[in-house]
Structures are given as C-alpha cells and as structure tokens.
C-alpha cells in the first residue's frame, strides 16, 4: 500500500495542543504535479479533505477526548475522532473560500497543524454525505465539561451547516439553545427533547440544525409568534423574544435577559 501526498497544509497552528476545537482558517498547497486535478473544484462550497496525521501515536487503541476534558471515560479509538490511531488518516469537511494562484485552497474549519500531508480531496455532496438523521452517543457529559466559548462555537457550526450562514436569526437560535442546554442539563439532540419554534424561519433552521428535531421524528411541534419552547421529559423551557439588537455580534454579546424572557415549567411525571 503506497500513498503519495498531493499537497501540504499551511496553518498558523503548529501544535495539536494549540488547535481550537472548531479549527482555524488555513491554506492547502497542492503540489504542481497535481494542479490539473483541481479543475472544477471552485464549483463546490465544501470539500472532504483526507490527510495523514504525521505526528500521531500509531500504537494507541484506546483514548480520551482530551480536547474536551481529561476526565471523560476512555473509549476505543474507532469510536472517537482522536488523531491517535493505527492508521492516522483524518477526514475533514471544510469550507472552500477560493483558490489562490491556481493551487492554494483557502479553507475554513481546518483542524490540522502546519505541515500536515494532504492525501486526497473530494467534493462534499449533501445528498450523499449528509445523514441528518444519524444518531450518536449522548453528549451530555461532554457538553458539561466544555468551555462556554467552545460550546457556542459548536452550536454556531451546527446551525450554519443547516442554514448556510450566521444571520441575526441564527444568532438568536444559538442563544436560545445555550440557555435551554444549561436549564435542561442535557444534550439537545437527545431523542426525548422536543422543540416548539415560533415564526422566524432563520431561528427555526438554527433549532433544527442544532437539535435534529423534525416533524417526521415527532420532535418538532407547532408554536406561534415570538414564543419558542424546548422541553425534555422533566422540564419545559419557554422563551418569549424581546427586541434583540440588529447586529449578530451584539446578539452574542448581549445578556440573556435583554434577548428573551424565560419561564421553566416542570412536566408531570408518570406514577
């Protein structure tokens, strides 16, 4: 089995320990002999980047998600996205912003250190590559241990992956889900979490993208106007929107009480 790198990552991050959870903007240099393979690549907004993690420990079969916390339980590397694994290939979905000088790809959300060899590039195709109904493990414990800024970044990414960009409605949706996660103390993708959104379509997109709730899985219910509700088996959190700032940055900087009124109701439990 022979692999020949087609390019290299150029990043401001030179150590895995310095890499932000959501990655950074960076470039991929494609070697001159492979430039012809880039023809048509700018037709795609997102790419699948396959790289070789050249500094990874290849002897590891169990690891901990240390980017979140050292206290999380150890798992097999095939159930984690850890760089340490027998064959340290990375698969990253990245956003393509442009091509410089015909062979430098300008990318966002790249979590690869400077000098990482690039093995292959494929176009990301939503109809095939996106499994929106996919289920994973309950992330509640992981979320509890995340830094607030990292959790917000993950919510923004989930919302934007569904909606397309960070608009005012998406920012409000992220703030709603931040508060709901804290109050309900659970992963909002849990199958027992139900969402009742109001009238704003951008907030609705954000809530669907973050929670995975849809009419078909019976987790998306009807609401109206400026009322938004998120509920678990034990509690319901009702948000009534106030006059939020027009700027996305101001929405993220504002206190919750200036964005919405919040009421918590205990749900009756079966006897």
Coordinates of C-alpha atoms in Angstrom, one line a residue, residues 58-210:
X58 CA 0.0 4.8 16.0
X59 CA 0.3 2.4 18.9
X60 CA -2.9 3.6 20.6
X61 CA -6.2 1.7 20.6
X62 CA -8.0 3.5 23.5
X63 CA -8.0 7.2 24.2
X64 CA -9.9 10.0 25.9
X65 CA -11.4 13.1 24.1
X66 CA -8.9 15.3 25.8
X67 CA -9.8 18.4 23.7
X68 CA -12.9 18.4 25.9
X69 CA -11.6 17.1 29.2
X70 CA -9.1 14.6 30.6
X71 CA -11.8 13.3 33.0
X72 CA -14.0 11.8 30.3
X73 CA -14.2 8.0 30.1
X74 CA -11.7 6.1 27.9
X75 CA -13.0 4.7 24.6
X76 CA -11.8 2.8 21.6
X77 CA -10.2 5.0 19.0
X78 CA -12.6 3.7 16.4
X79 CA -15.4 5.4 18.4
X80 CA -13.5 8.6 18.7
X81 CA -12.2 11.3 16.4
X82 CA -8.8 11.2 18.1
X83 CA -5.7 11.7 15.9
X84 CA -4.0 8.7 17.7
X85 CA -4.9 5.5 15.8
X86 CA -3.2 2.7 13.9
X87 CA -3.6 4.4 10.5
X88 CA -3.8 8.1 11.3
X89 CA -5.9 9.3 8.4
X90 CA -8.0 12.4 9.0
X91 CA -11.2 13.1 7.2
X92 CA -12.4 16.8 7.5
X93 CA -15.3 18.6 5.9
X94 CA -14.0 22.1 5.2
X95 CA -15.5 25.2 3.6
X96 CA -13.7 26.4 0.4
X97 CA -13.5 30.2 0.1
X98 CA -11.3 30.3 -3.0
X99 CA -8.2 29.3 -4.9
X100 CA -5.1 31.4 -4.8
X101 CA -2.5 31.3 -7.6
X102 CA -4.3 28.3 -9.1
X103 CA -3.1 25.8 -6.4
X104 CA -3.6 27.2 -2.9
X105 CA -7.0 26.3 -1.4
X106 CA -8.4 28.8 1.1
X107 CA -10.3 26.8 3.7
X108 CA -12.3 27.3 6.9
X109 CA -12.6 24.9 9.9
X110 CA -9.3 23.1 9.3
X111 CA -8.2 21.3 12.4
X112 CA -4.8 20.2 11.0
X113 CA -1.4 21.5 12.1
X114 CA 1.1 23.2 9.8
X115 CA 2.9 20.8 7.5
X116 CA 0.3 18.0 7.6
X117 CA 0.5 16.0 4.3
X118 CA -2.7 16.0 2.2
X119 CA -3.6 12.6 0.7
X120 CA -6.8 13.3 -1.3
X121 CA -9.6 15.8 -1.8
X122 CA -13.2 15.0 -2.7
X123 CA -16.2 17.3 -3.3
X124 CA -18.7 17.2 -0.4
X125 CA -22.2 16.3 -1.7
X126 CA -25.1 17.0 0.7
X127 CA -27.4 14.4 -0.8
X128 CA -24.9 11.6 -0.3
X129 CA -22.6 12.8 2.5
X130 CA -25.1 14.4 4.9
X131 CA -27.1 11.9 7.1
X132 CA -29.1 14.4 9.1
X133 CA -31.0 11.6 10.9
X134 CA -27.7 10.0 12.1
X135 CA -27.6 9.2 15.8
X136 CA -24.6 9.1 18.1
X137 CA -23.8 8.8 21.8
X138 CA -25.4 11.1 24.4
X139 CA -23.1 14.1 24.6
X140 CA -24.5 15.4 27.9
X141 CA -21.4 14.7 30.0
X142 CA -19.1 16.1 27.2
X143 CA -21.1 19.3 27.0
X144 CA -21.0 19.8 30.8
X145 CA -17.2 19.8 30.6
X146 CA -16.9 22.1 27.5
X147 CA -15.8 25.7 27.9
X148 CA -18.8 28.0 27.1
X149 CA -16.9 29.6 24.1
X150 CA -16.3 26.1 22.7
X151 CA -19.8 25.0 23.1
X152 CA -21.1 28.2 21.5
X153 CA -18.7 27.6 18.6
X154 CA -20.1 24.1 18.1
X155 CA -23.7 25.4 18.2
X156 CA -22.9 28.0 15.6
X157 CA -21.3 25.4 13.3
X158 CA -24.2 23.1 13.6
X159 CA -26.7 25.9 12.9
X160 CA -24.7 27.2 9.9
X161 CA -24.2 23.7 8.5
X162 CA -28.0 23.5 8.2
X163 CA -28.9 27.2 7.5
X164 CA -26.0 28.4 5.4
X165 CA -24.7 31.5 7.2
X166 CA -24.6 33.3 10.6
X167 CA -27.6 35.7 10.3
X168 CA -29.5 37.5 13.1
X169 CA -32.0 34.7 13.4
X170 CA -29.3 32.0 13.7
X171 CA -27.6 34.0 16.4
X172 CA -30.8 34.2 18.4
X173 CA -31.3 30.5 17.9
X174 CA -27.9 29.8 19.3
X175 CA -28.6 31.9 22.4
X176 CA -31.9 30.1 22.9
X177 CA -30.2 26.7 22.7
X178 CA -27.3 27.8 25.0
X179 CA -29.9 28.7 27.7
X180 CA -32.0 25.5 27.1
X181 CA -29.0 23.3 27.4
X182 CA -28.0 24.9 30.7
X183 CA -31.5 24.7 32.2
X184 CA -32.4 21.2 30.9
X185 CA -28.8 19.9 31.6
X186 CA -28.9 17.6 28.6
X187 CA -27.8 17.1 25.0
X188 CA -30.5 18.8 22.9
X189 CA -30.0 16.1 20.3
X190 CA -31.4 13.5 22.8
X191 CA -34.5 11.8 21.2
X192 CA -36.5 12.9 24.3
X193 CA -36.0 16.6 23.6
X194 CA -38.9 18.4 21.8
X195 CA -38.8 21.8 20.2
X196 CA -41.7 24.1 19.5
X197 CA -40.4 27.1 17.4
X198 CA -42.1 30.4 16.7
X199 CA -42.5 32.2 13.4
X200 CA -38.9 33.2 12.4
X201 CA -37.6 30.8 9.7
X202 CA -34.0 31.5 10.4
X203 CA -34.4 30.7 14.1
X204 CA -36.3 27.6 13.1
X205 CA -33.4 26.5 10.9
X206 CA -30.9 27.0 13.7
X207 CA -33.0 25.0 16.1
X208 CA -33.4 22.1 13.6
X209 CA -29.7 22.1 12.8
X210 CA -28.7 22.1 16.4

